[in-house]
Coordinates of C-alpha atoms in Angstrom, one line a residue:
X46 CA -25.0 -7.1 42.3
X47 CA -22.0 -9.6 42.5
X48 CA -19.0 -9.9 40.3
X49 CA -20.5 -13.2 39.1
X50 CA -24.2 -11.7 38.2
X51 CA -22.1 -8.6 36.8
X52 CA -20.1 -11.1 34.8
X53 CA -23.1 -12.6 33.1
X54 CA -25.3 -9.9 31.8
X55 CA -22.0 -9.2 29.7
X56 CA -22.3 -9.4 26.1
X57 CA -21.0 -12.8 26.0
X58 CA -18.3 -11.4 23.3
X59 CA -16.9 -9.1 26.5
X60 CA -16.7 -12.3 28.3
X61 CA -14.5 -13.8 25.6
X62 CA -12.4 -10.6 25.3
X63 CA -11.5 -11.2 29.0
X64 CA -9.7 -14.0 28.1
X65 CA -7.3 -12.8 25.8
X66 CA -3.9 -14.1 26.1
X67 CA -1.1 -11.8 26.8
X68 CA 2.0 -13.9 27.7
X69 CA 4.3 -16.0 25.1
X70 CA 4.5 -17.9 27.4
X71 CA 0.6 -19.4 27.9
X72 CA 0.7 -19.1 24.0
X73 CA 3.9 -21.3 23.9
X74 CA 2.2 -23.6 26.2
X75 CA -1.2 -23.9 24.2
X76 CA 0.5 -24.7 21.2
X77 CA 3.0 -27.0 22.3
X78 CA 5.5 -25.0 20.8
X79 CA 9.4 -25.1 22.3
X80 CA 10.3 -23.6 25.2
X81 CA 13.4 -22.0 23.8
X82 CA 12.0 -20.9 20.7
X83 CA 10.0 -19.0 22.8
X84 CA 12.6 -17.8 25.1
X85 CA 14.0 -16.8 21.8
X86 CA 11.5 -14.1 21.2
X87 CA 9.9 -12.8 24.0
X88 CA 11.8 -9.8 24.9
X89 CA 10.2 -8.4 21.8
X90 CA 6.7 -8.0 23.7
X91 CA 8.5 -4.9 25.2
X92 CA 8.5 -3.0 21.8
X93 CA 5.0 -4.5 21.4
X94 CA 2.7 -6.6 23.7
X95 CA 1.2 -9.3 22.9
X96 CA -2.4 -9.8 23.0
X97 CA -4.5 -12.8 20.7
X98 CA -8.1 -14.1 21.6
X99 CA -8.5 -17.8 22.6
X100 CA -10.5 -18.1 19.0
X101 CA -7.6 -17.2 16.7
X102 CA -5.2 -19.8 18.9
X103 CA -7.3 -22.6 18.2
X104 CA -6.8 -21.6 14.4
X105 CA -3.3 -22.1 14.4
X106 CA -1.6 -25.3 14.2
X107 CA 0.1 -27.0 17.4
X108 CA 4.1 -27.4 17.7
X109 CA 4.4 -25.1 14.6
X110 CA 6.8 -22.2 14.9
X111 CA 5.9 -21.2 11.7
X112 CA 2.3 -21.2 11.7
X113 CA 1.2 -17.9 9.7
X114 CA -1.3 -17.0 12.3
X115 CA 1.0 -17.6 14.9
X116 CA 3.6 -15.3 13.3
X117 CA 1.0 -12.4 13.1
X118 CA 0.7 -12.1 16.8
X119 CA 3.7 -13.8 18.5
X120 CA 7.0 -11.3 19.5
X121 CA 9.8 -12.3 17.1
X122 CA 13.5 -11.1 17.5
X123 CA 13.2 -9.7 14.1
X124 CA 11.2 -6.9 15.2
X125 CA 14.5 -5.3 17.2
X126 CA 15.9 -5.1 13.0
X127 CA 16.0 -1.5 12.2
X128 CA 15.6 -0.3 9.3
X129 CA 16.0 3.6 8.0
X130 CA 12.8 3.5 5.5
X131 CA 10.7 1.7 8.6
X132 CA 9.3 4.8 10.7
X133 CA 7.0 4.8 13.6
X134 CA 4.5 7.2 11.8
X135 CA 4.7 5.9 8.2
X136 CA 1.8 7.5 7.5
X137 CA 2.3 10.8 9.0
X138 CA -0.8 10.8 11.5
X139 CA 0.8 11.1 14.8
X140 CA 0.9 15.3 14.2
X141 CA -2.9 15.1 13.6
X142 CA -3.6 18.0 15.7
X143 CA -7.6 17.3 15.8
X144 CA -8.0 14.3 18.7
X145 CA -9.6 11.3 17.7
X146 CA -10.4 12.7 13.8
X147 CA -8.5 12.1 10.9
X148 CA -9.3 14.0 7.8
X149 CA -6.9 12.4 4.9
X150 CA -9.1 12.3 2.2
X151 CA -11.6 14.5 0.6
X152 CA -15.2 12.9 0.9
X153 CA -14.1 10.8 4.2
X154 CA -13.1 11.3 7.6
X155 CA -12.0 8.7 10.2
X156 CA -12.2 7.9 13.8
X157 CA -10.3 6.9 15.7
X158 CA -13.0 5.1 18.2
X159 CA -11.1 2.9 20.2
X160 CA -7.3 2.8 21.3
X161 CA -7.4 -0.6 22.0
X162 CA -7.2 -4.1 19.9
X163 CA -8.4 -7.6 20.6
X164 CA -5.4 -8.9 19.2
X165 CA -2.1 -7.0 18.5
X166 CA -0.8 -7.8 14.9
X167 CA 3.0 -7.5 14.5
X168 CA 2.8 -5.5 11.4
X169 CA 0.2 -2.7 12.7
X170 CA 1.1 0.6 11.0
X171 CA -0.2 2.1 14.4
X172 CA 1.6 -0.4 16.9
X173 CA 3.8 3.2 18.2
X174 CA 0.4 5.2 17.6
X175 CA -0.3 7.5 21.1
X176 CA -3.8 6.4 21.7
X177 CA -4.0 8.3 24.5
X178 CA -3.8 11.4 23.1
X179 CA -6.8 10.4 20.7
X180 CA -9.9 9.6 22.7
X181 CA -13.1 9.3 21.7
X182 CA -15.8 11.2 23.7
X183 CA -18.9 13.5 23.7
X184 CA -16.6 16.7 23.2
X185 CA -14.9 15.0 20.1
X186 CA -18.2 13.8 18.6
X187 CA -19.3 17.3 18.6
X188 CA -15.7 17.8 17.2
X189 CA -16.8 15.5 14.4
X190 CA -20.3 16.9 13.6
X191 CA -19.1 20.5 13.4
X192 CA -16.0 19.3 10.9
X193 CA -18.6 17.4 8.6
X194 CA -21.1 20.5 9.0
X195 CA -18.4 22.8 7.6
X196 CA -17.0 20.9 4.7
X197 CA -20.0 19.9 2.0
X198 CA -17.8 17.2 0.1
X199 CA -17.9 15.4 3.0
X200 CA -20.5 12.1 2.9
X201 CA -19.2 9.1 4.5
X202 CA -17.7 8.4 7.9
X203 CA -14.9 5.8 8.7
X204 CA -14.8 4.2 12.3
X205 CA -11.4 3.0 13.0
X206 CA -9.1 2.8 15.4
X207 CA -7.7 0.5 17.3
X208 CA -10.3 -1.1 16.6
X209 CA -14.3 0.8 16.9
X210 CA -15.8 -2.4 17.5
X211 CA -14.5 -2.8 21.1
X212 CA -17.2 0.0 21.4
X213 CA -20.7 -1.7 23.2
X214 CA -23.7 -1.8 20.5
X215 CA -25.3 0.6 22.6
X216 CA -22.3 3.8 22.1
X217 CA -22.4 2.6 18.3
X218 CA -26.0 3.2 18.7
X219 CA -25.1 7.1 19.7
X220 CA -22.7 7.6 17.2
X221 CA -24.7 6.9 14.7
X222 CA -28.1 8.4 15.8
X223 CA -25.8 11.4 15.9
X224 CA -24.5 10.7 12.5
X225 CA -28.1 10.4 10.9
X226 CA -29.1 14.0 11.6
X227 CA -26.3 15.3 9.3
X228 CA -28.1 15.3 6.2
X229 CA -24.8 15.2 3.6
X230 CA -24.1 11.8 5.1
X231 CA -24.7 8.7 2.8
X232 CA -22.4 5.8 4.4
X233 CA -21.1 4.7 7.9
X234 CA -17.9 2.4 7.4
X235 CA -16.7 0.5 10.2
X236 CA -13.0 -1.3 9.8
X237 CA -12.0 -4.0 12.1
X238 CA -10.4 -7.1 12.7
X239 CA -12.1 -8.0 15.9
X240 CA -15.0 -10.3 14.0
X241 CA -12.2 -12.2 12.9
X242 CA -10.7 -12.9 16.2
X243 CA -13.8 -12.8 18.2
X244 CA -17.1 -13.8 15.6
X245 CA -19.6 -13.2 18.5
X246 CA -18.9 -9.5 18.1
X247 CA -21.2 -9.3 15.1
X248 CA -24.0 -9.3 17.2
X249 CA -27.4 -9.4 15.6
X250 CA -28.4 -6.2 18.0
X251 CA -26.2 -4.3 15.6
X252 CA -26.9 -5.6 12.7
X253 CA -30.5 -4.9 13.0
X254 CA -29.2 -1.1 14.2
X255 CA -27.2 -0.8 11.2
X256 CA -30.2 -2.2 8.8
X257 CA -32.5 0.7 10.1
X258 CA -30.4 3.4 9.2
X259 CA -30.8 5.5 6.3
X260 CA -26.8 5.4 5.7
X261 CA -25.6 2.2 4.0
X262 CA -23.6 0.3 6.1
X263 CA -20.4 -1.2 5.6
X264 CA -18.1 -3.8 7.1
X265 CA -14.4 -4.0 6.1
X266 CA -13.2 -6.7 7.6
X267 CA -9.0 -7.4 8.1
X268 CA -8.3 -11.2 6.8
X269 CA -5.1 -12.2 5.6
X270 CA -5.0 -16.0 5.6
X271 CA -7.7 -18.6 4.6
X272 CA -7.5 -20.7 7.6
X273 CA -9.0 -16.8 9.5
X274 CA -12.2 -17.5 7.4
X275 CA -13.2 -20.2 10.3
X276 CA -17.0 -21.5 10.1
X277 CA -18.4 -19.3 13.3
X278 CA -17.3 -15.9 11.6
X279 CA -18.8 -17.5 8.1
X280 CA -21.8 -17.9 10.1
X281 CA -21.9 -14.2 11.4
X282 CA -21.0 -12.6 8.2
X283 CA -23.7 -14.5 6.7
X284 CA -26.4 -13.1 8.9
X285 CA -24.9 -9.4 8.2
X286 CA -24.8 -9.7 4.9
X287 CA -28.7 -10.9 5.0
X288 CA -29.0 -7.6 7.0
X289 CA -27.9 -5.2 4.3
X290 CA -24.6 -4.3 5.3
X291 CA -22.1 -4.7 2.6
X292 CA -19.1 -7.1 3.8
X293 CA -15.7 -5.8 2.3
X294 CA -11.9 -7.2 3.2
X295 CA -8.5 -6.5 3.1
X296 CA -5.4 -7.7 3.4
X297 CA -1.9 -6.9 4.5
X298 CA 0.6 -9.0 1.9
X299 CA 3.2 -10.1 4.1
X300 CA 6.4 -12.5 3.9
X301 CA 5.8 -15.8 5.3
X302 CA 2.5 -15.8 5.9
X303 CA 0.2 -14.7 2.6
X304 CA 2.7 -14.4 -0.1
X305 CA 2.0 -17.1 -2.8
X306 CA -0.6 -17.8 -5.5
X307 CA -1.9 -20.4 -3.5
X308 CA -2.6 -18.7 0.0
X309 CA -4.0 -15.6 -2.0
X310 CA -6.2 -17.8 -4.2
X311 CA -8.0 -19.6 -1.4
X312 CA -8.0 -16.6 0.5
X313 CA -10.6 -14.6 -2.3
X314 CA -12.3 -18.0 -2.6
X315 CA -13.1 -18.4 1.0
X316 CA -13.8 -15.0 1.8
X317 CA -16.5 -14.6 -1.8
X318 CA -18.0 -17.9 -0.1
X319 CA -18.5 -16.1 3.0
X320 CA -20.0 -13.2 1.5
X321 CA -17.3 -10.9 1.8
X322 CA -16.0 -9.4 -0.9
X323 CA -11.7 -9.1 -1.3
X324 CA -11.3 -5.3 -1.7
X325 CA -7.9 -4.2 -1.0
X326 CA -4.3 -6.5 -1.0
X327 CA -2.0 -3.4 0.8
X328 CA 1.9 -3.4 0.5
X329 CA 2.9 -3.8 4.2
X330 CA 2.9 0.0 5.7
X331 CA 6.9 0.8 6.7
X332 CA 6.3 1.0 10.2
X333 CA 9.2 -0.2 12.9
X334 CA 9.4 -3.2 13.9
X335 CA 7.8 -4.6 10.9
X336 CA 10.3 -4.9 8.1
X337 CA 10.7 -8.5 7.9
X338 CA 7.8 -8.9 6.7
X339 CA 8.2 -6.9 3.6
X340 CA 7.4 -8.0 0.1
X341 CA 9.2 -6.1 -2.8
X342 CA 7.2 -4.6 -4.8
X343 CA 8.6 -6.6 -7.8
X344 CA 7.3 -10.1 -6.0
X345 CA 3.8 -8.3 -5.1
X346 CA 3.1 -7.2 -8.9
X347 CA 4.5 -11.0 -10.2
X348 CA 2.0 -12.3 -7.4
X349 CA -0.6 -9.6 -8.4
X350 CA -0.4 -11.0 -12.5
X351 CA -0.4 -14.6 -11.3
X352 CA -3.6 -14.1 -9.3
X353 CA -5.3 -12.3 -12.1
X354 CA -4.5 -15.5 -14.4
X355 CA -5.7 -17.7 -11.5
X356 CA -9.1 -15.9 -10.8
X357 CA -12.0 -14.2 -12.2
X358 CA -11.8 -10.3 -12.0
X359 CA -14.2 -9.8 -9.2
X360 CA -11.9 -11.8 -6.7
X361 CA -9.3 -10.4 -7.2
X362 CA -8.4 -7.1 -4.7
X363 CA -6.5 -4.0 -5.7
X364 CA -2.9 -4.1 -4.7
X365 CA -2.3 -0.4 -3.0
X366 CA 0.1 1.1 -1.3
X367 CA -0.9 4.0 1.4
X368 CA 1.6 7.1 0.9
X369 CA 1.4 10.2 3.7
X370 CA -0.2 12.9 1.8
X371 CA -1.5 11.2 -1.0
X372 CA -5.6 12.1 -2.1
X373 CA -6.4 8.1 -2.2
X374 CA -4.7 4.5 -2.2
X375 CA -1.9 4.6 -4.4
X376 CA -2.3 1.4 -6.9
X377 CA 1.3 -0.5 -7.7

């Protein structure tokens, strides 16, 4: 078989994924953006690399420096700021000491699927997270089915990462024919931002997978701005959603980019009009590198009060904090 034919019997969101762009440079360039403003930040790709899909660029708006979906994904300067309550394991899961298996909270326990990302956020509380010491293979699925066969309060399962869905349909199809024998099971929850970056990921092979299954299914999707709610993921959502798989988002409230009435607003708008429904608003996790994008907590609960004045109940998401060790989400 040659590269080419190789090349084309791809899923054609592989294909995409291929073409992420990982220099500030080619970004600076697509965008139009100055040359010395992006002189200005590049060295910070060595704390973390940059990686966006081609999709998410053509969201953001040419010769803006500011763009807020530029400033999710482009190395800034600001990310050499250190800061004493900005750790690189803010949630205390770097001494897990089971590979690949999280087990924070009583009924749930998480995955971590997939090292890698289709695009690398700035703010990721697991941009210092050793991946490599967390793979996901046979030997930890069997980890996983003997952890849920010995703990009864147990019933839903949490596919993160990195992100799960850079796993093909066909090893979510393993997982989860794996999954469906265990008998205390009730839900499979898959978290990921890569529908947002890539749409073509939602394929309608898995969708159709996830509809047959006995465990409700359920899609949390990572959207923080309106303009991430672009018409092809609409699209995809909408055929998931017609599927049976319940479509859930949060967000990350961060300084410069989400942090007024306005943005918040038309974020829950857009999202309930895609058939996703706003579920969590999260204080930014105190992870290094990220601290300028905090938002007190005081300007979070004034934005919080103003958003419950400006929409009905039901769009409005929960504004939570995660704290290491804590039973749930911590509501401010």
């Amino acid at each position: 078989m040659s590269d080419s034919q190789a090349v084309s019997i791809r899923p054609l969101w592989q294909q995409q994924l291929a073409q992420a762009i990982t220099s500030p440079e080619q970004l600076g360039e697509l965008l139009q953006l100055p040359a010395s403003w992006v002189a200005q930040h590049r060295e910070a790709r060595r704390l973390f690399p940059l990686r966006v899909t081609p999709h998410f660029v053509k969201l953001m708006q040419p010769g803006d420096c500011n763009d807020p979906l530029l400033l999710q994904v482009m190395p800034h300067q600001n990310e050499f700021t250190e800061h004493p309550e900005f750790t690189k394991d803010p949630l205390a899961e770097q001494s897990n000491t089971q590979p690949g298996i999280l087990h924070k909270y009583k009924s749930r326990v998480l995955v971590i699927l997939k090292g890698g990302c289709a695009i690398n956020c700035r703010y990721c509380f697991r941009r210092h997270f050793p991946y490599q010491q967390h793979s996901f293979g046979r030997s930890e699925l069997a980890s996983l089915v003997a952890t849920i066969a010995s703990d009864t309060n147990i019933n839903e399962v949490i596919l993160s990462g990195g992100d799960p869905l850079l796993a093909t349909d066909e090893k979510l199809d393993e997982i989860l024919t794996t999954l469906e024998q265990l008998p205390q099971l009730r839900r499979i929850r898959i978290h990921s931002r890569l529908p947002v970056v890539l749409p073509t990921r939602l394929t309608s092979k898995l969708a159709e997978r996830l509809a047959r299954s006995h465990l409700q299914a359920i899609l949390v999707l990572h959207i923080n701005h309106p303009r991430e709610v672009a018409d092809e993921l609409a699209a995809a959502a909408l055929a998931w959603h017609q599927a049976g798989v319940t479509l859930l988002n949060q967000s990350v409230l961060l300084k410069g980019i989400n942090d007024s009435v306005t943005c918040l607003s038309e974020l829950s708008e857009k999202l309930f009009a895609a058939n996703i429904m706003p579920y969590y608003l999260h204080q930014l996790d105190k992870v290094a590198g990220a601290s300028h994008f905090a938002v007190t907590d005081e300007a979070a609960l004034k934005l919080y009060q103003q958003l419950l004045a400006e929409l009905p109940g039901f769009l409005v998401p929960k504004l939570v904090r995660e704290i290491a060790g804590e039973a749930s989400k911590t509501p401010l």
